[in-house]
Amino acid sequence: MDKSARSAHHPHIDFAPFGALRLFDYQAAFETAVEQVRGEGRYRVFADLKRVRGQFPKAVRRREDGSEQDVIVWCSNDYLGMGQHPAVLEAMQAEIETVGAGAGGTRNISGTTRSAVDLEAELASWHQKEAALLFTSGYVANEATLTTLQRILPGLIVFSDSLNHASMIAGIRNGGCERHIYAHNDLEHLERLLRDAPADAPKLIAFESVYSMDGDIADLAGTIALARKYNAMTYLDEVHAVGLYGATGAGVAERDGVLDGIDIVECTLGKAIGVMGGYIAADAVIVDAVRSWASGFIFTTSLPPALTAGALASVRWLKAHPEVRDAHQERAAALKARFKAAGIPVMDSVSHIVPVFVGDPVHAKMISDMLLEEHGVYVQPINYPTVPKGTERLRFTPSPNHTDAMMDDLVRAMDRLWTHCNVARLPAVA
């Protein structure tokens, strides 16, 4: 049908050629968004890695041209190498042989597997709580729970640490309730905000134990004391601490003897536990309420049983082996000492996180690229928005599997590149 015929058939529609209209250029908009990130020096390139079973932290990187390179991974969140542990692999393989691959549905519709139920019971016991609830990731656990709490508690006022993870921020924002941001780990500021809030309003203090970019640790006892003083609930993110701190690895709250002062603890299965998923642990009525209201839990397929079986094996092994946590802390301290001795600007950190300050996104990426290409050392640059602009860094996470020889190779490479790239140093420490 030509234009005149179409106009006659639809007399109220102008069939002007598309060329006469100014149409939105979708392609240009996406290209502009990407170029903005490139222009700021923070464009992210993913390393294509194949982990080698039983040889963590070794991996094989595939370059863009298809060639392969052996690398040492220095930035994995598999902090203890449990993603390679025989107990975990055997449990996952046995579960696949027994029940197959997927969970088969949501938790409500056929997806509550035996290993998921057993894992939740183990996690609740680990954190000395009545119940636990699994989610598909730590991000989802935070976002769904913090959003849901604001639906369950009308008028809730949330007090959030300024360096809380993006998933916590998303959950707090999505809930739509009143919120206040307190200066990082500043309990005096937090108390001023609590004091100014209505005494009869429900309140929630949301914070982390180990902050993964700076490596500092919150004052849990002090925060709990304020919560009790002002009748607030406590919500603690232990994703970078679970498995790593405390007599059985339950986290900083266990290490500090304050598990009973935390109302809701949120953790991940994808870091020290070495698999995938997230969870909360709390009183049974809290968990039941979140289970019944959280869309991020209700409307998603359950974790595959092999993952929950592997996580269960990992937790049970970690509870019984405190020596791996001691080895982990020793390795982190050793790397910090080596960097300081070489004048590499390692940032102050009281945890297992070893951040090295660069302060410029272009330099951070340049050093990261050269470490990878020339030395087989993989560490990802950490740029905005993960950290504030001007605080760009390299973030190292040594594990018990990183040897002295690996550390020596790393420090030699860093020393050479710090000079080559003309990045500021610290005075060498003997």
Coordinates of C-alpha atoms in Angstrom, one line a residue:
M1 CA 0.0 0.0 0.0
D2 CA 1.5 3.4 -1.0
K3 CA 1.3 6.5 1.1
S4 CA -1.7 8.0 -0.6
A5 CA -3.7 4.8 -0.2
R6 CA -2.7 4.5 3.5
S7 CA -3.7 8.1 4.1
A8 CA -7.1 7.5 2.5
H9 CA -7.6 4.4 4.5
H10 CA -6.6 6.2 7.8
P11 CA -7.6 9.9 7.2
H12 CA -6.6 11.0 10.7
I13 CA -3.0 9.6 10.6
D14 CA -0.1 11.5 9.1
F15 CA 2.1 8.9 7.3
A16 CA 5.0 11.3 6.9
P17 CA 8.3 9.6 6.1
F18 CA 10.4 8.7 9.1
G19 CA 13.2 10.8 7.7
A20 CA 11.1 13.9 8.4
L21 CA 10.8 13.1 12.1
R22 CA 13.4 13.5 14.7
L23 CA 13.7 10.1 16.3
F24 CA 15.5 9.3 19.5
D25 CA 19.0 7.9 18.8
Y26 CA 19.2 4.9 21.2
Q27 CA 22.6 3.8 19.9
A28 CA 24.1 7.1 20.5
A29 CA 22.8 7.3 24.1
F30 CA 24.4 3.9 25.0
E31 CA 27.6 4.9 23.3
T32 CA 27.7 8.1 25.2
A33 CA 27.2 6.3 28.5
V34 CA 30.1 4.0 27.8
E35 CA 32.4 6.8 26.6
Q36 CA 31.7 8.8 29.7
V37 CA 33.0 5.9 31.8
R38 CA 36.0 5.5 29.4
G39 CA 36.7 9.2 29.6
E40 CA 36.9 9.1 33.4
G41 CA 39.4 6.3 33.2
R42 CA 37.2 3.8 35.0
Y43 CA 36.0 1.5 32.2
R44 CA 36.1 -2.0 33.4
V45 CA 37.6 -4.9 31.5
F46 CA 36.7 -8.4 32.8
A47 CA 39.5 -10.9 33.0
D48 CA 38.5 -14.2 31.3
L49 CA 39.8 -16.7 33.9
K50 CA 39.7 -20.5 34.2
R51 CA 40.3 -21.6 37.7
V52 CA 42.5 -24.7 38.0
R53 CA 41.0 -27.3 40.4
G54 CA 43.1 -27.9 43.4
Q55 CA 45.7 -25.2 42.5
F56 CA 44.1 -22.0 43.9
P57 CA 45.2 -19.1 43.5
K58 CA 46.5 -20.2 40.1
A59 CA 44.3 -19.7 37.1
V60 CA 44.6 -19.6 33.3
R61 CA 43.6 -16.3 31.6
R62 CA 42.3 -16.3 28.0
R63 CA 43.4 -13.2 26.1
E64 CA 41.3 -11.5 23.5
D65 CA 43.4 -13.1 20.7
G66 CA 42.6 -16.6 22.2
S67 CA 46.1 -17.2 23.6
E68 CA 46.4 -18.3 27.2
Q69 CA 48.4 -17.1 30.2
D70 CA 49.1 -18.6 33.6
V71 CA 48.3 -16.1 36.3
I72 CA 48.2 -15.8 40.1
V73 CA 44.9 -14.3 41.3
W74 CA 45.4 -11.7 44.1
C75 CA 41.9 -10.3 44.3
S76 CA 39.5 -13.2 44.8
N77 CA 36.8 -13.1 47.4
D78 CA 37.2 -16.8 47.8
Y79 CA 39.3 -15.8 50.8
L80 CA 40.2 -19.3 52.1
G81 CA 40.1 -21.2 48.8
M82 CA 37.0 -23.2 49.9
G83 CA 35.7 -23.1 46.3
Q84 CA 38.5 -25.6 45.6
H85 CA 38.3 -27.6 48.9
P86 CA 37.8 -31.4 48.5
A87 CA 35.1 -31.5 51.1
V88 CA 33.1 -28.9 49.2
L89 CA 33.6 -30.5 45.8
E90 CA 32.8 -34.0 47.0
A91 CA 29.6 -32.8 48.6
M92 CA 28.5 -31.0 45.4
Q93 CA 29.3 -34.0 43.2
A94 CA 27.5 -36.4 45.5
E95 CA 24.4 -34.1 45.5
I96 CA 24.3 -33.9 41.7
E97 CA 24.6 -37.7 41.5
T98 CA 21.8 -38.1 44.1
V99 CA 19.2 -35.4 43.2
G100 CA 20.3 -33.8 39.9
A101 CA 21.0 -30.2 38.9
G102 CA 18.3 -27.6 39.6
A103 CA 16.0 -27.0 42.6
G104 CA 13.0 -27.2 40.3
G105 CA 11.1 -24.1 41.4
T106 CA 10.7 -21.4 44.0
R107 CA 10.8 -22.3 47.7
N108 CA 7.0 -22.2 47.8
I109 CA 6.6 -24.3 44.7
S110 CA 8.6 -27.5 44.9
G111 CA 12.0 -25.8 45.4
T112 CA 12.6 -26.3 49.1
T113 CA 15.3 -29.0 48.8
R114 CA 16.6 -31.1 51.7
S115 CA 20.1 -29.6 51.6
A116 CA 18.6 -26.0 51.7
V117 CA 16.6 -26.9 54.8
D118 CA 19.7 -28.5 56.5
L119 CA 21.9 -25.5 55.5
E120 CA 19.5 -23.0 57.0
A121 CA 19.4 -24.9 60.3
E122 CA 23.3 -25.0 60.3
L123 CA 23.5 -21.3 59.6
A124 CA 21.1 -20.4 62.3
S125 CA 23.0 -22.5 64.8
W126 CA 26.3 -20.9 63.6
H127 CA 25.1 -17.4 64.4
Q128 CA 23.3 -18.5 67.6
K129 CA 19.9 -17.5 66.1
E130 CA 16.6 -19.3 65.9
A131 CA 16.3 -19.4 62.2
A132 CA 18.0 -18.5 58.9
L133 CA 16.7 -17.8 55.3
L134 CA 18.6 -18.4 52.1
F135 CA 18.6 -16.0 49.1
T136 CA 20.2 -16.3 45.7
S137 CA 23.0 -13.8 46.6
G138 CA 24.2 -11.6 49.4
Y139 CA 23.1 -8.6 47.3
V140 CA 19.6 -10.0 47.1
A141 CA 19.5 -10.8 50.8
N142 CA 20.4 -7.2 51.7
E143 CA 18.1 -5.6 49.2
A144 CA 15.1 -7.8 49.8
T145 CA 15.4 -7.8 53.6
L146 CA 16.0 -4.1 54.1
T147 CA 13.2 -3.2 51.7
T148 CA 10.8 -5.7 53.4
L149 CA 11.6 -4.5 56.9
Q150 CA 10.2 -1.1 56.0
R151 CA 7.0 -2.7 54.8
I152 CA 6.6 -4.7 58.0
L153 CA 7.5 -1.8 60.4
P154 CA 5.4 1.3 59.5
G155 CA 7.3 4.5 60.2
L156 CA 10.6 2.8 60.5
I157 CA 13.6 5.1 60.6
V158 CA 16.8 3.6 59.2
F159 CA 20.3 4.8 60.3
S160 CA 22.9 3.7 57.8
D161 CA 26.7 3.9 57.8
S162 CA 28.0 6.1 55.0
L163 CA 30.2 3.3 53.6
N164 CA 27.5 0.6 53.5
H165 CA 27.5 -1.7 50.5
A166 CA 25.4 -0.8 47.4
S167 CA 23.0 -3.6 48.1
M168 CA 22.2 -2.2 51.6
I169 CA 21.8 1.3 50.1
A170 CA 19.4 -0.1 47.4
G171 CA 17.3 -1.9 50.0
I172 CA 17.1 1.1 52.3
R173 CA 16.1 3.4 49.4
N174 CA 13.6 1.0 47.9
G175 CA 11.7 0.8 51.2
G176 CA 10.9 4.5 51.1
C177 CA 11.0 5.2 54.8
E178 CA 12.9 8.0 56.6
R179 CA 16.6 7.4 56.6
H180 CA 19.7 9.0 58.0
I181 CA 23.3 8.5 57.0
Y182 CA 25.9 8.7 59.7
A183 CA 29.6 9.3 59.2
H184 CA 31.5 6.1 58.8
N185 CA 32.1 4.3 62.1
D186 CA 31.3 7.6 63.9
L187 CA 29.2 6.5 66.9
E188 CA 29.0 10.1 68.2
H189 CA 27.3 11.2 65.0
L190 CA 25.0 8.1 65.1
E191 CA 24.0 8.9 68.7
R192 CA 23.1 12.5 67.8
L193 CA 20.9 11.2 65.0
L194 CA 19.2 8.7 67.3
R195 CA 18.7 11.2 70.0
D196 CA 16.9 13.6 67.6
A197 CA 14.6 10.9 66.3
P198 CA 11.1 10.3 67.9
A199 CA 11.5 8.1 70.9
D200 CA 8.4 6.0 70.0
A201 CA 9.4 5.4 66.4
P202 CA 10.8 2.0 65.3
K203 CA 14.4 2.3 64.4
L204 CA 17.0 0.2 62.6
I205 CA 20.8 0.6 62.6
A206 CA 22.3 -0.9 59.4
F207 CA 26.1 -1.4 59.3
E208 CA 28.9 -3.8 58.3
S209 CA 31.5 -5.5 60.4
V210 CA 34.4 -5.6 57.9
Y211 CA 34.4 -2.8 55.3
S212 CA 36.0 -4.5 52.3
M213 CA 37.5 -1.4 50.5
D214 CA 39.3 0.1 53.5
G215 CA 39.7 -3.0 55.6
D216 CA 38.5 -1.4 58.8
I217 CA 36.1 -3.0 61.3
A218 CA 33.1 -1.4 63.0
D219 CA 32.7 -1.1 66.8
L220 CA 30.0 -3.7 67.2
A221 CA 29.7 -3.4 71.0
G222 CA 29.4 0.3 70.9
T223 CA 26.8 0.2 68.1
I224 CA 24.8 -2.4 70.0
A225 CA 24.9 -0.2 73.2
L226 CA 23.4 2.7 71.3
A227 CA 20.8 0.5 69.8
R228 CA 19.7 -0.7 73.2
K229 CA 19.8 2.8 74.6
Y230 CA 17.5 4.2 71.9
N231 CA 15.4 1.0 71.4
A232 CA 16.6 0.3 67.9
M233 CA 17.1 -2.9 66.0
T234 CA 20.6 -3.9 64.7
Y235 CA 21.2 -5.2 61.1
L236 CA 24.7 -6.4 60.6
D237 CA 26.3 -7.3 57.2
E238 CA 29.1 -9.8 57.8
V239 CA 29.7 -10.8 54.2
H240 CA 33.5 -10.0 54.5
A241 CA 33.8 -11.6 57.9
V242 CA 31.8 -14.8 58.0
G243 CA 34.1 -17.8 57.9
L244 CA 37.1 -15.6 58.8
Y245 CA 36.6 -14.4 62.3
G246 CA 35.5 -15.9 65.6
A247 CA 36.2 -19.3 67.2
T248 CA 34.0 -21.1 64.7
G249 CA 34.1 -18.5 61.9
A250 CA 30.7 -17.0 62.5
G251 CA 32.1 -13.5 62.1
V252 CA 33.2 -10.5 64.0
A253 CA 30.1 -10.6 66.2
E254 CA 31.2 -14.0 67.4
R255 CA 34.8 -12.8 67.8
D256 CA 33.7 -9.9 69.9
G257 CA 31.2 -11.9 71.9
V258 CA 28.2 -9.9 70.9
L259 CA 26.1 -12.3 68.8
D260 CA 23.1 -11.8 71.2
G261 CA 23.1 -8.1 70.5
I262 CA 22.6 -8.4 66.7
D263 CA 19.0 -8.7 65.7
I264 CA 19.5 -9.6 62.1
V265 CA 22.8 -10.8 60.6
E266 CA 23.3 -11.0 56.8
C267 CA 26.0 -13.0 55.1
T268 CA 27.1 -14.5 51.8
L269 CA 27.9 -18.0 50.7
G270 CA 30.0 -16.7 47.9
K271 CA 33.1 -15.4 49.6
A272 CA 34.9 -17.3 52.4
I273 CA 32.4 -20.2 52.2
G274 CA 33.4 -20.5 48.5
V275 CA 30.1 -21.2 46.7
M276 CA 27.2 -18.9 45.9
G277 CA 24.1 -17.4 47.7
G278 CA 23.3 -15.2 50.7
Y279 CA 21.2 -15.5 53.9
I280 CA 19.9 -13.8 57.0
A281 CA 19.8 -15.2 60.5
A282 CA 17.6 -13.9 63.2
D283 CA 14.7 -14.7 65.6
A284 CA 12.3 -17.2 64.1
V285 CA 9.4 -14.6 63.9
I286 CA 11.6 -12.1 62.0
V287 CA 12.7 -14.7 59.5
D288 CA 9.2 -15.9 59.1
A289 CA 8.0 -12.4 58.4
V290 CA 10.7 -11.7 55.8
R291 CA 10.0 -15.1 54.2
S292 CA 6.3 -14.2 53.9
W293 CA 6.8 -10.7 52.6
A294 CA 10.0 -10.4 50.6
S295 CA 9.4 -10.4 46.9
G296 CA 13.1 -11.1 46.3
F297 CA 12.7 -14.3 48.1
I298 CA 9.2 -15.4 47.1
F299 CA 9.4 -14.9 43.4
T300 CA 12.8 -16.4 42.5
T301 CA 14.0 -19.9 41.8
S302 CA 15.8 -21.6 44.7
L303 CA 19.5 -22.2 44.8
P304 CA 20.5 -25.5 43.1
P305 CA 20.9 -28.3 45.6
A306 CA 24.5 -28.9 44.7
L307 CA 25.3 -25.3 45.8
T308 CA 23.5 -25.6 49.1
A309 CA 25.1 -29.0 49.7
G310 CA 28.5 -27.6 49.0
A311 CA 27.9 -24.6 51.3
L312 CA 26.7 -26.9 54.0
A313 CA 29.9 -28.9 53.8
S314 CA 32.0 -25.8 53.7
V315 CA 30.4 -24.3 56.9
R316 CA 30.8 -27.5 58.8
W317 CA 34.4 -27.8 57.8
L318 CA 35.1 -24.1 58.7
K319 CA 33.5 -24.5 62.1
A320 CA 35.9 -27.3 62.9
H321 CA 39.2 -25.8 61.6
P322 CA 40.2 -22.5 63.2
E323 CA 43.7 -23.0 62.0
V324 CA 42.8 -21.9 58.5
R325 CA 41.7 -18.5 60.0
D326 CA 45.0 -18.1 61.8
A327 CA 46.8 -18.9 58.5
H328 CA 44.7 -16.4 56.7
Q329 CA 45.5 -13.6 59.1
E330 CA 49.2 -14.4 59.0
R331 CA 49.3 -14.2 55.2
A332 CA 47.5 -10.8 55.2
A333 CA 50.0 -9.4 57.8
A334 CA 52.9 -10.8 55.9
L335 CA 51.8 -9.0 52.7
K336 CA 51.2 -5.7 54.4
A337 CA 54.7 -5.9 56.0
R338 CA 56.3 -6.7 52.6
F339 CA 54.6 -3.7 50.9
K340 CA 55.6 -1.4 53.7
A341 CA 59.2 -2.5 53.5
A342 CA 59.2 -1.6 49.8
G343 CA 57.6 1.8 50.3
I344 CA 54.4 0.7 48.6
P345 CA 51.5 2.8 50.0
V346 CA 49.5 0.1 51.7
M347 CA 46.5 1.7 53.5
D348 CA 45.9 1.1 57.2
S349 CA 43.8 -2.0 57.6
V350 CA 43.0 -4.0 60.7
S351 CA 41.5 -6.9 58.7
H352 CA 42.5 -9.3 56.0
I353 CA 42.0 -6.7 53.3
V354 CA 45.2 -5.3 51.9
P355 CA 44.4 -2.1 50.0
V356 CA 47.2 -0.2 48.2
F357 CA 46.5 3.5 47.5
V358 CA 46.9 4.9 43.9
G359 CA 44.6 7.9 43.9
D360 CA 44.1 8.1 40.2
P361 CA 41.9 5.8 38.0
V362 CA 44.2 5.9 34.9
H363 CA 47.2 4.9 37.0
A364 CA 45.3 2.2 38.8
K365 CA 44.2 0.6 35.6
M366 CA 47.7 1.1 34.0
I367 CA 49.4 -0.7 36.9
S368 CA 46.8 -3.4 37.0
D369 CA 47.1 -4.0 33.2
M370 CA 50.9 -4.1 33.4
L371 CA 50.9 -6.5 36.4
L372 CA 48.7 -8.9 34.4
E373 CA 50.4 -8.7 31.0
E374 CA 54.0 -8.5 32.1
H375 CA 54.0 -10.4 35.4
G376 CA 51.0 -12.8 35.4
V377 CA 49.6 -11.0 38.5
Y378 CA 45.9 -10.4 38.5
V379 CA 44.5 -7.7 40.7
Q380 CA 41.6 -5.6 39.7
P381 CA 41.7 -1.8 40.0
I382 CA 39.0 -0.4 42.3
N383 CA 37.6 2.8 41.0
Y384 CA 34.6 5.0 41.4
P385 CA 31.7 4.3 42.1
T386 CA 33.0 1.5 44.3
V387 CA 35.3 4.0 46.1
P388 CA 35.2 7.8 46.1
K389 CA 37.0 9.6 43.3
G390 CA 40.6 10.3 44.2
T391 CA 40.9 7.2 46.4
E392 CA 41.4 4.7 43.6
R393 CA 43.3 1.6 44.7
L394 CA 44.4 -1.9 44.2
R395 CA 42.8 -4.3 46.6
F396 CA 44.7 -7.5 47.5
T397 CA 43.2 -10.4 49.3
P398 CA 45.9 -12.9 50.2
S399 CA 44.7 -16.4 51.1
P400 CA 46.4 -19.2 53.1
N401 CA 47.3 -20.6 49.6
H402 CA 49.5 -17.6 48.6
T403 CA 53.1 -18.6 49.3
D404 CA 56.1 -16.5 50.3
A405 CA 57.5 -16.9 46.8
M406 CA 54.2 -15.6 45.3
M407 CA 54.4 -12.6 47.6
D408 CA 58.1 -11.9 46.7
D409 CA 57.2 -12.0 43.0
L410 CA 54.3 -9.6 43.6
V411 CA 56.3 -7.1 45.6
R412 CA 59.1 -7.1 43.1
A413 CA 56.6 -6.4 40.3
M414 CA 54.9 -3.7 42.3
D415 CA 58.2 -2.0 43.2
R416 CA 59.2 -1.9 39.5
L417 CA 55.9 -0.6 38.3
W418 CA 55.6 2.0 41.0
T419 CA 58.8 3.5 39.7
H420 CA 57.9 3.0 36.1
C421 CA 54.5 4.7 36.5
N422 CA 55.8 7.4 38.8
V423 CA 53.3 6.8 41.5
A424 CA 53.8 8.3 45.0
R425 CA 55.5 6.0 47.5
L426 CA 55.7 5.9 51.3
P427 CA 59.0 6.0 53.1
A428 CA 60.4 2.5 53.2
V429 CA 59.9 0.7 56.5
A430 CA 62.7 -1.7 57.6

